[in-house]
Amino acid sequence: MSVMIEVRGVEKSFGHLKVINDCSFNVEKGSITGMIGPNGAGKSTIFNIIAGTFPLDRGEIILDGEAVTNLPANQLFDKGLLRTFQIAHEFGQMSAVENLMMVPAKQAGEQLFTTWFQPARVHQEEAAIRQKALQVIDYLGLGHIKNELAGNLSGGQKKLLELGRTMMTEAKVVLLDEVAAGVNRTLLKDLTDNILRMNRDLGVTFLVIEHDMDMIAKLCDPVIVLAQGSVMVEGSITDIQNNPKVIEAYFGSDAA
């Protein structure tokens, strides 16, 4: 397998507090890689650095062989890197299908000139985007709420809708941030199944931060353990769960 994301010697401080310390790891192309660690380990910070939200102080980020260090999120989006959030960010007063239609960049209807002088082009493109959005809705099993205002959806349905947004682009890699948070067990199974399907059917690479170890066990191989801002260990979920260093990091030396 080739490498989709390379994190090389990354460091990040906030004031005098060093949060990420010489952190290096790879995310292989086509993998579903998990990232776990105790609270304060730096998981969200390294996620935000990769996603272009935080600039790094030192180090390098490589995306599919291309240096993308400190590129902003919109440029990373154009290169195929997307992320979801622990708290879903939907357009509450728009329908589920309209939320998906908002995703594709550089739509003809965004240009005033095209709207005035090429309305047929705008309508044709919008129809094609709507058709794709409906296909994504059906793929995710959300057809029954396609016309419902997104603000009225349950937490799990909003997470599925966020996952659907990533399918509206030519995504290479998706960063999933606490996708299980606030989701009931039934919809969590739907989320997990759809992530596996996207990985298998569409070839999307995933990097997943998650506290739900059952979900990590079902989805992820390998799993990276972060502690004190750097990689402690990496391996299969079975190796991770039996590793004395991981047990100590989570539960203290008395549990090791």
XYZ file of N, CA and C in Angstrom:
768
model
N 0.837 -1.193 0.000
C 0.000 0.000 0.000
C 0.875 1.248 0.000
N 0.465 2.289 -0.734
C 1.182 3.559 -0.700
C 0.604 4.431 0.405
N 1.286 5.524 0.681
C 0.922 6.380 1.813
C 0.025 7.515 1.332
N -1.091 7.734 2.049
C -1.980 8.851 1.757
C -1.591 10.090 2.545
N -1.356 9.935 3.848
C -0.952 11.062 4.690
C 0.354 10.707 5.393
N 1.317 11.607 5.315
C 2.551 11.486 6.080
C 2.638 12.667 7.044
N 2.765 12.365 8.307
C 2.990 13.380 9.341
C 4.432 13.209 9.802
N 5.240 14.226 9.581
C 6.682 14.112 9.824
C 7.152 15.134 10.861
N 7.521 14.666 12.033
C 8.150 15.514 13.040
C 7.378 16.756 13.406
N 6.054 16.636 13.503
C 5.219 17.814 13.736
C 5.283 18.240 15.202
N 5.393 19.557 15.392
C 5.349 20.147 16.727
C 4.390 21.330 16.719
N 3.688 21.493 17.851
C 2.733 22.598 17.972
C 2.620 23.009 19.429
N 2.783 24.299 19.675
C 2.632 24.848 21.019
C 1.573 25.941 21.008
N 0.916 26.072 22.150
C 0.011 27.186 22.389
C 0.595 27.957 23.576
N 1.199 29.111 23.270
C 1.941 29.813 24.310
C 3.136 28.986 24.741
N 3.237 28.740 26.042
C 4.351 27.951 26.566
C 4.009 26.467 26.675
N 2.803 26.097 26.278
C 2.370 24.697 26.389
C 2.592 23.970 25.071
N 3.491 22.993 25.070
C 3.725 22.184 23.872
C 2.703 21.053 23.846
N 1.831 21.055 22.838
C 0.746 20.078 22.753
C 1.135 18.902 21.858
N 1.843 19.170 20.768
C 2.315 18.121 19.851
C 3.830 18.167 19.831
N 4.455 17.015 20.064
C 5.896 16.966 20.269
C 6.527 15.904 19.372
N 7.167 16.348 18.287
C 7.881 15.451 17.372
C 7.009 14.254 16.981
N 5.817 14.551 16.487
C 4.836 13.517 16.149
C 4.983 13.091 14.689
N 5.135 11.793 14.466
C 5.290 11.252 13.117
C 4.479 9.968 12.977
N 3.737 9.859 11.888
C 3.039 8.617 11.557
C 2.561 8.699 10.111
N 2.178 7.550 9.555
C 1.634 7.462 8.207
C 0.217 6.922 8.252
N -0.594 7.374 7.300
C -1.908 6.788 7.050
C -1.851 6.177 5.650
N -1.945 4.858 5.591
C -1.815 4.175 4.312
C -3.054 4.396 3.440
N -2.816 4.516 2.148
C -3.903 4.694 1.184
C -4.833 3.476 1.228
N -6.141 3.735 1.311
C -7.125 2.667 1.338
C -7.389 2.087 2.708
N -6.728 2.620 3.743
C -6.911 2.097 5.100
C -8.006 2.858 5.835
N -8.461 2.260 6.937
C -9.240 2.979 7.947
C -8.373 2.952 9.194
N -7.669 4.037 9.429
C -6.708 4.127 10.523
C -7.359 4.810 11.712
N -7.253 4.195 12.876
C -7.808 4.771 14.089
C -6.758 5.535 14.867
N -7.219 6.531 15.604
C -6.333 7.274 16.499
C -7.014 7.396 17.854
N -6.367 6.872 18.887
C -6.913 6.921 20.227
C -5.867 7.489 21.165
N -6.276 7.754 22.397
C -5.352 8.248 23.398
C -6.124 8.867 24.533
N -5.517 8.970 25.682
C -6.198 9.582 26.831
C -6.492 11.054 26.564
N -7.405 11.623 27.351
C -7.716 13.047 27.220
C -6.451 13.869 27.369
N -6.300 14.869 26.492
C -5.120 15.716 26.520
C -3.926 15.171 25.774
N -4.127 14.064 25.047
C -3.004 13.452 24.329
C -2.609 14.227 23.083
N -3.498 15.105 22.591
C -3.197 15.894 21.395
C -3.905 15.421 20.137
N -4.881 14.532 20.292
C -5.558 13.964 19.113
C -6.259 15.045 18.284
N -7.053 15.878 18.949
C -7.792 16.906 18.211
C -6.849 17.925 17.593
N -5.756 18.232 18.283
C -4.807 19.205 17.742
C -4.143 18.684 16.475
N -3.684 17.439 16.483
C -3.044 16.901 15.272
C -4.057 16.789 14.145
N -5.312 16.477 14.482
C -6.383 16.466 13.481
C -6.533 17.846 12.850
N -6.579 18.868 13.688
C -6.765 20.225 13.187
C -5.567 20.708 12.381
N -4.387 20.225 12.706
C -3.203 20.562 11.910
C -3.297 19.918 10.529
N -3.629 18.637 10.483
C -3.750 17.940 9.198
C -4.834 18.579 8.347
N -5.951 18.990 8.995
C -7.099 19.546 8.267
C -6.916 20.997 7.864
N -5.815 21.621 8.267
C -5.560 22.996 7.869
C -6.188 24.036 8.759
N -6.686 23.627 9.944
C -7.295 24.575 10.877
C -6.239 25.277 11.717
N -5.252 24.530 12.204
C -4.147 25.090 12.982
C -2.860 25.021 12.167
N -2.043 26.084 12.150
C -0.708 25.975 11.562
C 0.214 25.231 12.518
N 1.147 24.471 11.967
C 2.129 23.797 12.818
C 3.339 24.706 13.026
N 4.090 24.425 14.079
C 5.302 25.203 14.361
C 6.520 24.616 13.659
N 6.549 23.293 13.562
C 7.700 22.614 12.955
C 7.214 21.282 12.403
N 7.825 20.829 11.325
C 7.460 19.549 10.743
C 6.855 19.690 9.366
N 6.237 18.627 8.911
C 5.751 18.585 7.532
C 4.546 17.659 7.430
N 3.582 18.051 6.587
C 2.431 17.220 6.256
C 2.466 16.947 4.758
N 2.391 15.672 4.382
C 2.383 15.258 2.982
C 1.052 14.575 2.697
N 0.364 15.020 1.649
C -0.900 14.419 1.239
C -0.729 13.790 -0.129
N -0.832 12.477 -0.184
C -0.740 11.741 -1.441
C 0.498 12.153 -2.247
N 1.624 12.267 -1.537
C 2.895 12.591 -2.177
C 3.180 14.055 -2.369
N 2.248 14.936 -1.973
C 2.403 16.380 -2.184
C 2.519 17.094 -0.834
N 3.494 17.969 -0.708
C 3.652 18.747 0.516
C 2.487 19.725 0.651
N 1.784 19.652 1.779
C 0.620 20.527 2.000
C 0.726 21.232 3.353
N 1.916 21.313 3.896
C 2.128 21.902 5.222
C 1.530 23.307 5.292
N 0.647 23.498 6.284
C 0.026 24.792 6.589
C -0.875 25.330 5.478
N -1.286 24.476 4.538
C -2.301 24.923 3.585
C -3.625 25.078 4.314
N -4.439 26.087 3.941
C -5.734 26.260 4.598
C -6.724 25.168 4.185
N -7.780 25.038 4.969
C -8.739 23.952 4.769
C -9.376 23.966 3.382
N -9.642 25.160 2.840
C -10.299 25.203 1.528
C -9.406 24.646 0.424
N -8.089 24.866 0.528
C -7.179 24.313 -0.472
C -7.028 22.805 -0.296
N -7.051 22.333 0.933
C -7.007 20.889 1.183
C -8.277 20.218 0.683
N -9.407 20.894 0.818
C -10.668 20.394 0.270
C -10.533 20.150 -1.227
N -9.942 21.108 -1.940
C -9.761 20.965 -3.390
C -8.828 19.808 -3.736
N -7.959 19.440 -2.801
C -7.024 18.331 -3.029
C -7.567 16.991 -2.551
N -8.816 17.003 -2.037
C -9.464 15.747 -1.681
C -9.425 15.357 -0.234
N -9.030 16.283 0.665
C -9.018 15.998 2.095
C -10.201 16.704 2.750
N -11.065 15.939 3.393
C -12.248 16.469 4.049
C -12.282 16.000 5.490
N -13.095 16.670 6.316
C -13.238 16.256 7.699
C -14.686 16.414 8.147
N -15.046 15.640 9.163
C -16.303 15.836 9.855
C -15.980 16.318 11.269
N -17.024 16.707 11.995
C -16.825 17.290 13.315
C -17.585 16.496 14.374
N -17.097 16.590 15.605
C -17.755 15.912 16.713
C -19.197 16.380 16.855
N -19.411 17.681 16.693
C -20.764 18.249 16.648
C -21.059 18.582 15.198
N -22.114 17.980 14.653
C -22.418 18.145 13.230
C -22.681 19.611 12.892
N -22.209 20.040 11.731
C -22.362 21.411 11.264
C -23.299 21.419 10.049
N -24.584 21.312 10.301
C -25.548 21.304 9.200
C -26.137 22.699 8.980
N -26.729 22.918 7.799
C -27.532 24.115 7.541
C -28.954 23.779 7.985
N -29.308 24.223 9.186
C -30.527 23.752 9.830
C -31.811 24.093 9.118
N -31.838 25.213 8.380
C -33.060 25.650 7.706
C -33.111 25.196 6.246
N -32.243 24.279 5.882
C -32.271 23.685 4.551
C -32.551 22.199 4.697
N -33.129 21.614 3.661
C -33.446 20.182 3.717
C -32.162 19.348 3.670
N -32.317 18.083 3.977
C -31.162 17.179 3.937
C -30.534 17.163 2.554
N -31.349 17.048 1.525
C -30.806 16.989 0.166
C -30.177 18.320 -0.229
N -30.755 19.436 0.224
C -30.166 20.742 -0.075
C -28.816 20.911 0.618
N -28.674 20.346 1.816
C -27.376 20.381 2.492
C -26.303 19.720 1.642
N -26.632 18.601 1.034
C -25.658 17.908 0.195
C -25.369 18.699 -1.083
N -26.388 19.354 -1.606
C -26.193 20.115 -2.833
C -25.280 21.318 -2.642
N -25.106 21.747 -1.396
C -24.243 22.892 -1.123
C -22.755 22.545 -1.230
N -22.415 21.262 -1.215
C -21.021 20.856 -1.058
C -20.146 21.105 -2.290
N -20.534 20.680 -3.492
C -19.612 20.826 -4.624
C -19.145 22.267 -4.812
N -17.857 22.443 -4.989
C -17.284 23.784 -5.107
C -17.424 24.314 -6.532
N -17.320 25.642 -6.644
C -17.255 26.338 -7.933
C -18.453 26.016 -8.817
N -19.650 26.034 -8.231
C -20.857 25.800 -9.007
C -21.155 27.028 -9.865
N -21.703 26.792 -11.052
C -21.974 27.886 -11.986
C -22.909 28.931 -11.385
N -23.854 28.483 -10.569
C -24.815 29.409 -9.976
C -24.229 30.357 -8.962
N -22.970 30.134 -8.560
C -22.315 31.030 -7.614
C -21.825 32.303 -8.296
N -21.772 32.297 -9.618
C -21.302 33.453 -10.370
C -22.492 34.256 -10.907
N -22.530 35.547 -10.555
C -23.653 36.388 -10.952
C -23.793 36.461 -12.472
N -22.669 36.562 -13.169
C -22.712 36.653 -14.634
C -23.368 35.409 -15.224
N -22.952 34.232 -14.742
C -23.505 32.988 -15.264
C -24.987 32.870 -14.946
N -25.379 33.303 -13.757
C -26.793 33.256 -13.370
C -27.645 34.109 -14.296
N -27.153 35.273 -14.675
C -27.920 36.166 -15.540
C -27.908 35.735 -17.008
N -26.728 35.342 -17.490
C -26.576 35.174 -18.931
C -26.480 33.723 -19.395
N -26.329 32.795 -18.473
C -26.291 31.380 -18.840
C -27.194 30.556 -17.908
N -28.453 30.937 -17.795
C -29.340 30.246 -16.851
C -29.524 28.765 -17.181
N -29.476 28.415 -18.441
C -29.647 27.003 -18.812
C -28.508 26.162 -18.265
N -27.293 26.712 -18.319
C -26.134 26.003 -17.762
C -26.294 25.806 -16.258
N -26.765 26.860 -15.584
C -26.961 26.790 -14.133
C -27.992 25.720 -13.787
N -29.119 25.722 -14.485
C -30.183 24.752 -14.205
C -29.718 23.324 -14.488
N -28.960 23.146 -15.561
C -28.477 21.815 -15.919
C -27.516 21.282 -14.857
N -26.607 22.138 -14.415
C -25.656 21.716 -13.395
C -26.365 21.435 -12.074
N -27.306 22.277 -11.716
C -28.043 22.082 -10.464
C -28.824 20.777 -10.486
N -29.405 20.448 -11.631
C -30.144 19.188 -11.749
C -29.215 17.988 -11.566
N -28.019 18.079 -12.136
C -27.063 16.981 -11.996
C -26.600 16.839 -10.542
N -26.369 17.964 -9.863
C -25.953 17.923 -8.460
C -27.069 17.367 -7.594
N -28.304 17.769 -7.875
C -29.437 17.249 -7.098
C -29.564 15.734 -7.282
N -29.380 15.266 -8.514
C -29.460 13.828 -8.769
C -28.397 13.081 -7.980
N -27.186 13.630 -7.944
C -26.126 12.979 -7.175
C -26.448 12.999 -5.687
N -26.989 14.116 -5.201
C -27.361 14.212 -3.788
C -28.415 13.177 -3.428
N -29.378 12.965 -4.293
C -30.415 11.959 -4.046
C -29.821 10.554 -4.039
N -28.852 10.314 -4.905
C -28.180 9.012 -4.912
C -27.421 8.782 -3.604
N -26.766 9.823 -3.107
C -26.037 9.716 -1.839
C -27.009 9.474 -0.689
N -28.121 10.208 -0.692
C -29.157 10.029 0.338
C -29.631 8.579 0.362
N -29.889 8.025 -0.812
C -30.350 6.634 -0.886
C -29.257 5.671 -0.429
N -28.012 5.940 -0.809
C -26.876 5.094 -0.428
C -26.776 4.992 1.086
N -27.050 6.100 1.772
C -26.929 6.155 3.224
C -28.203 5.710 3.946
N -29.240 5.371 3.188
C -30.487 4.934 3.802
C -31.274 6.067 4.437
N -31.134 7.277 3.887
C -31.809 8.445 4.445
C -32.925 8.965 3.547
N -33.386 8.142 2.613
C -34.395 8.601 1.672
C -35.653 9.117 2.335
N -35.996 8.563 3.494
C -37.240 8.961 4.166
C -37.162 10.348 4.787
N -35.973 10.924 4.905
C -35.861 12.268 5.489
C -35.199 13.253 4.522
N -35.204 12.939 3.231
C -34.486 13.776 2.271
C -35.017 15.199 2.211
N -36.330 15.384 2.456
C -36.917 16.722 2.382
C -37.128 17.354 3.754
N -36.663 16.668 4.803
C -36.786 17.193 6.160
C -35.713 18.259 6.395
N -36.073 19.318 7.146
C -35.074 20.313 7.505
C -33.969 19.649 8.309
N -32.725 19.924 7.954
C -31.597 19.263 8.605
C -31.561 19.557 10.101
N -32.036 20.736 10.505
C -32.055 21.073 11.916
C -32.981 20.199 12.740
N -33.922 19.515 12.086
C -34.875 18.653 12.785
C -34.393 17.210 12.906
N -33.254 16.883 12.293
C -32.783 15.505 12.298
C -32.188 15.145 13.664
N -32.149 13.859 13.951
C -31.509 13.385 15.171
C -29.990 13.525 15.043
N -29.304 13.364 16.188
C -27.846 13.469 16.160
C -27.217 12.465 15.215
N -27.724 11.232 15.224
C -27.181 10.208 14.338
C -27.457 10.495 12.875
N -28.640 10.999 12.571
C -28.967 11.344 11.188
C -28.095 12.487 10.693
N -27.793 13.447 11.577
C -26.908 14.549 11.184
C -25.498 14.039 10.893
N -25.037 13.064 11.684
C -23.708 12.488 11.437
C -23.690 11.751 10.098
N -24.775 11.033 9.787
C -24.872 10.372 8.484
C -24.880 11.400 7.357
N -25.580 12.511 7.583
C -25.619 13.571 6.573
C -24.227 14.163 6.365
N -23.474 14.345 7.445
C -22.092 14.828 7.304
C -21.250 13.852 6.496
N -21.459 12.560 6.742
C -20.747 11.556 5.966
C -21.127 11.667 4.497
N -22.412 11.936 4.250
C -22.878 12.118 2.878
C -22.218 13.290 2.181
N -21.918 14.335 2.920
C -21.246 15.481 2.318
C -19.913 15.082 1.707
N -19.208 14.187 2.381
C -17.909 13.770 1.858
C -18.051 12.998 0.553
N -19.243 12.432 0.309
C -19.481 11.674 -0.916
C -19.866 12.571 -2.088
N -20.107 13.847 -1.811
C -20.485 14.786 -2.869
C -19.259 15.368 -3.577
N -18.080 14.935 -3.186
C -16.844 15.415 -3.796
C -16.004 14.211 -4.208
N -14.871 14.485 -4.788
C -13.916 13.428 -5.123
C -12.962 13.248 -3.944
N -13.502 12.835 -2.812
C -12.706 12.735 -1.585
C -11.670 11.624 -1.697
N -10.435 11.946 -1.342
C -9.378 10.937 -1.224
C -9.318 10.391 0.196
N -9.412 11.311 1.152
C -9.258 10.929 2.556
C -10.215 11.772 3.391
N -10.843 11.131 4.383
C -11.792 11.789 5.265
C -11.318 11.630 6.700
N -11.253 12.737 7.422
C -10.922 12.732 8.836
C -12.225 12.726 9.629
N -12.448 11.688 10.409
C -13.675 11.542 11.192
C -13.370 11.844 12.653
N -14.004 12.886 13.176
C -13.742 13.338 14.535
C -14.905 12.943 15.440
N -14.693 11.922 16.284
C -15.679 11.485 17.270
C -17.049 11.258 16.630
N -17.074 10.457 15.586
C -18.311 10.267 14.834
C -19.382 9.574 15.668
N -18.994 8.834 16.698
C -19.967 8.107 17.514
C -20.604 8.965 18.593
N -20.061 10.147 18.836
C -20.536 10.976 19.946
C -22.001 11.366 19.750
N -22.835 11.064 20.738
C -24.238 11.456 20.706
C -25.111 10.656 19.762
N -24.646 9.497 19.318
C -25.391 8.690 18.348
C -25.892 7.420 19.032
N -27.176 7.099 18.829
C -27.695 5.868 19.434
C -27.125 4.645 18.730
N -27.260 3.483 19.376
C -26.576 2.280 18.894
C -27.054 1.851 17.511
N -28.351 2.055 17.217
C -28.871 1.646 15.910
C -28.246 2.468 14.796
N -28.247 3.800 14.965
C -27.663 4.656 13.939
C -26.143 4.554 13.923
N -25.550 4.215 15.062
C -24.104 4.014 15.083
C -23.710 2.827 14.205
N -24.517 1.784 14.219
C -24.269 0.645 13.330
C -24.375 1.083 11.872
N -25.374 1.932 11.564
C -25.514 2.444 10.198
C -24.287 3.252 9.800
N -23.815 4.101 10.709
C -22.619 4.895 10.425
C -21.415 4.003 10.145
N -21.217 3.031 11.029
C -20.075 2.126 10.883
C -20.155 1.367 9.564
N -21.326 0.848 9.249
C -21.500 0.086 8.011
C -21.236 0.953 6.787
N -21.681 2.214 6.833
C -21.486 3.093 5.685
C -20.039 3.514 5.519
N -19.317 3.678 6.619
C -17.889 3.972 6.516
C -17.155 2.799 5.861
N -17.493 1.600 6.282
C -16.890 0.404 5.689
C -17.231 0.299 4.205
N -18.468 0.610 3.851
C -18.893 0.548 2.445
C -18.150 1.586 1.609
N -18.023 2.815 2.121
C -17.313 3.855 1.387
C -15.856 3.475 1.178
N -15.262 2.877 2.190
C -13.881 2.428 2.076
C -13.749 1.336 1.026
N -14.677 0.382 1.070
C -14.628 -0.760 0.144
C -15.044 -0.375 -1.269
N -16.183 0.320 -1.399
C -16.755 0.586 -2.719
C -16.107 1.768 -3.424
N -15.752 2.795 -2.659
C -15.273 4.044 -3.244
C -13.783 4.270 -3.046
N -13.147 3.417 -2.239
C -11.711 3.541 -2.033
C -11.294 4.711 -1.170
N -12.220 5.231 -0.346
C -11.901 6.381 0.499
C -11.039 5.941 1.678
N -9.986 6.683 1.932
C -9.135 6.470 3.098
C -9.715 7.251 4.278
N -9.683 6.642 5.467
C -10.214 7.315 6.654
C -9.161 7.368 7.751
N -9.140 8.496 8.471
C -8.425 8.617 9.735
C -9.467 8.975 10.780
N -9.571 8.153 11.816
C -10.689 8.220 12.749
C -10.200 8.473 14.164
N -10.651 9.584 14.775
C -10.496 9.779 16.216
C -11.773 9.284 16.877
N -11.637 8.432 17.867
C -12.847 7.858 18.473
C -12.541 7.328 19.869
N -13.505 7.515 20.790
C -13.414 6.944 22.135
C -14.150 5.612 22.246
N -15.052 5.342 21.309
C -15.821 4.097 21.338
C -14.929 2.959 20.829
N -14.426 2.153 21.761
C -13.478 1.113 21.388
C -14.115 0.000 20.569
N -15.414 -0.239 20.749
C -16.096 -1.237 19.919
C -16.101 -0.800 18.456
N -16.337 0.496 18.238
C -16.330 1.026 16.877
C -14.923 0.962 16.286
N -13.930 1.354 17.075
C -12.539 1.278 16.622
C -12.190 -0.157 16.243
N -12.599 -1.114 17.083
C -12.277 -2.517 16.829
C -12.907 -3.006 15.534
N -14.120 -2.541 15.237
C -14.804 -2.996 14.027
C -14.244 -2.340 12.775
N -13.835 -1.072 12.908
C -13.458 -0.295 11.730
C -11.963 -0.322 11.410
N -11.125 -0.199 12.421
C -9.781 0.326 12.210
C -8.666 -0.715 12.273
N -7.774 -0.614 11.324
C -6.534 -1.369 11.311
C -5.585 -0.644 10.352
N -4.537 -0.014 10.886
C -4.041 -0.082 12.253
C -4.695 0.958 13.158
N -4.266 0.927 14.436
C -4.669 1.926 15.420
C -3.410 2.597 15.949
N -3.432 3.933 15.973
C -2.320 4.733 16.484
C -2.713 5.250 17.862
N -1.834 5.079 18.834
C -2.076 5.594 20.180
C -1.207 6.819 20.409
N -1.858 7.942 20.707
C -1.152 9.177 21.023
C -1.089 9.355 22.539
N 0.031 9.836 23.033
C 0.173 10.182 24.446
C 1.176 11.327 24.549
N 0.782 12.375 25.254
C 1.645 13.537 25.461
C 2.160 14.107 24.142
N 1.279 14.100 23.144
C 1.583 14.789 21.904
C 2.431 14.044 20.904
N 2.703 12.768 21.143
C 3.465 11.990 20.174
C 2.952 10.557 20.144
N 3.393 9.810 19.152
C 2.918 8.439 18.982
C 3.584 7.538 20.010
N 2.764 6.855 20.801
C 3.267 5.901 21.777
C 3.489 4.542 21.143
N 2.479 4.071 20.400
C 2.541 2.749 19.802
C 1.531 2.685 18.663
N 1.735 1.769 17.738
C 0.831 1.568 16.607
C 0.732 0.083 16.327
N -0.472 -0.383 15.990
C -0.651 -1.792 15.680
C -2.110 -2.151 15.564
N -2.404 -3.440 15.574
C -3.784 -3.901 15.527
C -4.475 -3.582 16.838
N -5.804 -3.589 16.833
C -6.547 -3.286 18.047
C -6.241 -4.302 19.144
N -6.023 -5.555 18.775
C -5.696 -6.576 19.769
C -4.355 -6.280 20.423
N -3.371 -5.927 19.602
C -2.054 -5.579 20.149
C -2.142 -4.362 21.048
N -2.928 -3.389 20.625
C -3.068 -2.145 21.389
C -3.708 -2.412 22.746
N -4.769 -3.183 22.752
C -5.499 -3.434 23.997
C -4.676 -4.219 25.004
N -3.700 -4.985 24.530
C -2.870 -5.797 25.421
C -1.510 -5.179 25.714
N -1.303 -3.959 25.220
C 0.002 -3.328 25.385
C 0.099 -2.671 26.765
N 1.085 -3.042 27.578
C 1.201 -2.477 28.934
C 1.338 -0.957 28.943
N 2.026 -0.379 27.947
C 2.182 1.071 27.898
C 0.839 1.763 27.703
N -0.019 1.164 26.860
C -1.342 1.744 26.614
C -2.195 1.643 27.868
N -2.164 0.493 28.515
C -2.938 0.301 29.748
C -2.515 1.315 30.802
N -1.207 1.532 30.921
C -0.715 2.502 31.903
C -1.142 3.914 31.554
N -1.116 4.266 30.249
C -1.483 5.616 29.823
C -2.947 5.916 30.132
N -3.802 4.903 29.981
C -5.233 5.097 30.214
C -5.609 4.971 31.680
N -5.013 4.019 32.370
C -5.499 3.670 33.703
C -4.493 3.884 34.825
N -3.250 4.244 34.485
C -2.258 4.464 35.519
C -1.381 3.253 35.747
N -0.268 3.440 36.425
C 0.711 2.367 36.578
C 0.179 1.194 37.384
N -0.783 1.395 38.278
C -1.311 0.305 39.094
C -2.057 -0.729 38.254
N -2.545 -0.306 37.044
C -3.316 -1.229 36.191
C -2.429 -1.989 35.229
N -1.180 -1.578 35.085
C -0.297 -2.186 34.089
C 0.142 -3.579 34.520
